Structure formats: C-alpha cells, structure tokens
C-alpha cells in the first residue's frame, strides 16, 4: 500500500475509505472532521507499516496541526480508517503535540 493509492481513493471516488462507528466517535471526541482527514492524507506520509495491510500516516490537519491516521486495506477496492489521533509519542513521530 502506497500513499498514491490512498490519495487516488479520495480523488477518483471509485473506491472508498470506510469509517467505522467507533472511529467516528473518536473523530468527534478528539475534535477532528472529515476535512482534517483529507488534509492529513494529502499532506502526510507513511511513517510506519503494521503488517502488510495497515499503515500509519503522519500529516497535518486543516488547521496545520500534526495528526496521525491509521488506515487498513480491506480489499482492492476498500480501505478502512482504523483510528485518528494527535501524535504524542516522540519515539514514533517527529512532530508531537
């Protein structure tokens, strides 16, 4: 899985990124919007791979704050946002809040 594949999902609309109910709750609880997710994907890069089908993306939200997203590839057509969070682990992320 590459960043270009994830960006293509947003640009073409031919595939989809699924946001589960737990992740939706976490988005609201942490003050993030769908726009923040899009901004993070377009500004970010993969900083960690968790197995063959899951990546950690570090980017910037629409207010230019650091943000981390975990995305899993479910199939050739579908991705799932596992979680979204502020980066707080200095050992894993260059920019932390």
PDB file of C-alpha atoms in Angstrom:
ATOM      1  CA  UNK A   1       0.000   0.000   0.000  1.00  0.00           C
ATOM      2  CA  UNK A   2       1.364   3.380  -1.075  1.00  0.00           C
ATOM      3  CA  UNK A   3       0.273   6.965  -0.362  1.00  0.00           C
ATOM      4  CA  UNK A   4      -0.608   7.409  -4.046  1.00  0.00           C
ATOM      5  CA  UNK A   5      -3.135   4.559  -3.750  1.00  0.00           C
ATOM      6  CA  UNK A   6      -4.832   6.159  -0.748  1.00  0.00           C
ATOM      7  CA  UNK A   7      -4.873   9.607  -2.377  1.00  0.00           C
ATOM      8  CA  UNK A   8      -6.358   8.102  -5.546  1.00  0.00           C
ATOM      9  CA  UNK A   9      -9.322   6.850  -3.494  1.00  0.00           C
ATOM     10  CA  UNK A  10     -10.128  10.415  -2.457  1.00  0.00           C
ATOM     11  CA  UNK A  11      -9.535  11.935  -5.889  1.00  0.00           C
ATOM     12  CA  UNK A  12     -11.428   9.453  -8.062  1.00  0.00           C
ATOM     13  CA  UNK A  13     -14.210   8.257  -5.790  1.00  0.00           C
ATOM     14  CA  UNK A  14     -14.009   4.843  -7.468  1.00  0.00           C
ATOM     15  CA  UNK A  15     -13.060   3.185  -4.201  1.00  0.00           C
ATOM     16  CA  UNK A  16     -13.911   4.099  -0.644  1.00  0.00           C
ATOM     17  CA  UNK A  17     -12.454   4.646   2.788  1.00  0.00           C
ATOM     18  CA  UNK A  18     -14.795   3.195   5.388  1.00  0.00           C
ATOM     19  CA  UNK A  19     -15.059   4.957   8.735  1.00  0.00           C
ATOM     20  CA  UNK A  20     -16.454   2.655  11.418  1.00  0.00           C
ATOM     21  CA  UNK A  21     -18.758   3.807  14.203  1.00  0.00           C
ATOM     22  CA  UNK A  22     -16.016   3.643  16.860  1.00  0.00           C
ATOM     23  CA  UNK A  23     -13.694   5.730  14.699  1.00  0.00           C
ATOM     24  CA  UNK A  24     -16.472   8.273  14.043  1.00  0.00           C
ATOM     25  CA  UNK A  25     -16.905   8.655  17.801  1.00  0.00           C
ATOM     26  CA  UNK A  26     -13.163   9.129  18.239  1.00  0.00           C
ATOM     27  CA  UNK A  27     -13.118  11.762  15.481  1.00  0.00           C
ATOM     28  CA  UNK A  28     -15.752  13.819  17.270  1.00  0.00           C
ATOM     29  CA  UNK A  29     -14.291  13.248  20.704  1.00  0.00           C
ATOM     30  CA  UNK A  30     -10.875  14.420  19.540  1.00  0.00           C
ATOM     31  CA  UNK A  31     -12.285  17.366  17.596  1.00  0.00           C
ATOM     32  CA  UNK A  32     -11.415  16.130  14.105  1.00  0.00           C
ATOM     33  CA  UNK A  33     -13.564  16.436  10.988  1.00  0.00           C
ATOM     34  CA  UNK A  34     -13.565  14.607   7.656  1.00  0.00           C
ATOM     35  CA  UNK A  35     -11.792  17.651   6.231  1.00  0.00           C
ATOM     36  CA  UNK A  36      -8.961  17.092   8.711  1.00  0.00           C
ATOM     37  CA  UNK A  37      -8.631  13.505   7.474  1.00  0.00           C
ATOM     38  CA  UNK A  38      -8.482  14.586   3.834  1.00  0.00           C
ATOM     39  CA  UNK A  39      -5.907  17.281   4.658  1.00  0.00           C
ATOM     40  CA  UNK A  40      -3.796  14.769   6.579  1.00  0.00           C
ATOM     41  CA  UNK A  41      -3.816  12.256   3.733  1.00  0.00           C
ATOM     42  CA  UNK A  42      -2.806  14.854   1.142  1.00  0.00           C
ATOM     43  CA  UNK A  43      -0.118  16.427   3.338  1.00  0.00           C
ATOM     44  CA  UNK A  44       1.111  13.279   5.036  1.00  0.00           C
ATOM     45  CA  UNK A  45       3.404  10.367   4.522  1.00  0.00           C
ATOM     46  CA  UNK A  46       3.566   6.786   5.704  1.00  0.00           C
ATOM     47  CA  UNK A  47       5.729   6.656   8.827  1.00  0.00           C
ATOM     48  CA  UNK A  48       5.054   3.097   9.919  1.00  0.00           C
ATOM     49  CA  UNK A  49       3.777  -0.161   8.468  1.00  0.00           C
ATOM     50  CA  UNK A  50       1.800  -2.526  10.672  1.00  0.00           C
ATOM     51  CA  UNK A  51       1.778  -5.792   8.795  1.00  0.00           C
ATOM     52  CA  UNK A  52       1.141  -5.910   5.066  1.00  0.00           C
ATOM     53  CA  UNK A  53      -2.233  -4.153   5.007  1.00  0.00           C
ATOM     54  CA  UNK A  54      -2.073  -1.398   7.613  1.00  0.00           C
ATOM     55  CA  UNK A  55      -0.170   1.901   7.592  1.00  0.00           C
ATOM     56  CA  UNK A  56       0.313   4.828   9.947  1.00  0.00           C
ATOM     57  CA  UNK A  57       0.189   8.215   8.231  1.00  0.00           C
ATOM     58  CA  UNK A  58       1.535  11.373   9.854  1.00  0.00           C
ATOM     59  CA  UNK A  59       0.301  14.615   8.320  1.00  0.00           C
ATOM     60  CA  UNK A  60      -1.290  17.984   9.071  1.00  0.00           C
ATOM     61  CA  UNK A  61      -4.954  18.742   9.682  1.00  0.00           C
ATOM     62  CA  UNK A  62      -6.734  21.700   8.048  1.00  0.00           C
ATOM     63  CA  UNK A  63      -5.526  23.983  10.849  1.00  0.00           C
ATOM     64  CA  UNK A  64      -1.933  22.843  10.155  1.00  0.00           C
ATOM     65  CA  UNK A  65      -1.663  20.835  13.386  1.00  0.00           C
ATOM     66  CA  UNK A  66       0.058  17.432  13.387  1.00  0.00           C
ATOM     67  CA  UNK A  67      -2.289  14.444  13.109  1.00  0.00           C
ATOM     68  CA  UNK A  68      -1.867  10.674  12.786  1.00  0.00           C
ATOM     69  CA  UNK A  69      -4.197   8.315  10.911  1.00  0.00           C
ATOM     70  CA  UNK A  70      -4.107   4.526  10.791  1.00  0.00           C
ATOM     71  CA  UNK A  71      -5.590   3.057   7.596  1.00  0.00           C
ATOM     72  CA  UNK A  72      -6.038  -0.613   6.696  1.00  0.00           C
ATOM     73  CA  UNK A  73      -6.567  -2.041   3.218  1.00  0.00           C
ATOM     74  CA  UNK A  74      -9.547  -4.397   3.295  1.00  0.00           C
ATOM     75  CA  UNK A  75      -9.636  -5.352  -0.391  1.00  0.00           C
ATOM     76  CA  UNK A  76      -8.568  -4.000  -3.759  1.00  0.00           C
ATOM     77  CA  UNK A  77     -11.496  -1.571  -3.586  1.00  0.00           C
ATOM     78  CA  UNK A  78     -11.892  -0.720   0.103  1.00  0.00           C
ATOM     79  CA  UNK A  79      -9.841   0.861   2.848  1.00  0.00           C
ATOM     80  CA  UNK A  80     -10.813   1.364   6.478  1.00  0.00           C
ATOM     81  CA  UNK A  81      -9.757   4.147   8.793  1.00  0.00           C
ATOM     82  CA  UNK A  82      -8.786   2.348  11.990  1.00  0.00           C
ATOM     83  CA  UNK A  83      -8.156   5.391  14.164  1.00  0.00           C
ATOM     84  CA  UNK A  84      -7.165   9.035  14.149  1.00  0.00           C
ATOM     85  CA  UNK A  85      -5.197  10.709  16.921  1.00  0.00           C
ATOM     86  CA  UNK A  86      -2.846  13.507  17.800  1.00  0.00           C
ATOM     87  CA  UNK A  87       0.783  12.364  17.682  1.00  0.00           C
ATOM     88  CA  UNK A  88       2.083  12.181  21.258  1.00  0.00           C
ATOM     89  CA  UNK A  89       4.811   9.512  21.116  1.00  0.00           C
ATOM     90  CA  UNK A  90       8.162  11.233  20.494  1.00  0.00           C
ATOM     91  CA  UNK A  91       9.755   7.862  19.739  1.00  0.00           C
ATOM     92  CA  UNK A  92       7.387   7.225  16.807  1.00  0.00           C
ATOM     93  CA  UNK A  93       6.629  10.676  15.405  1.00  0.00           C
ATOM     94  CA  UNK A  94       8.805  13.673  14.504  1.00  0.00           C
ATOM     95  CA  UNK A  95       6.118  16.226  15.309  1.00  0.00           C
ATOM     96  CA  UNK A  96       4.121  15.802  18.500  1.00  0.00           C
ATOM     97  CA  UNK A  97       1.533  17.885  20.302  1.00  0.00           C
TER      98      UNK A  97
END
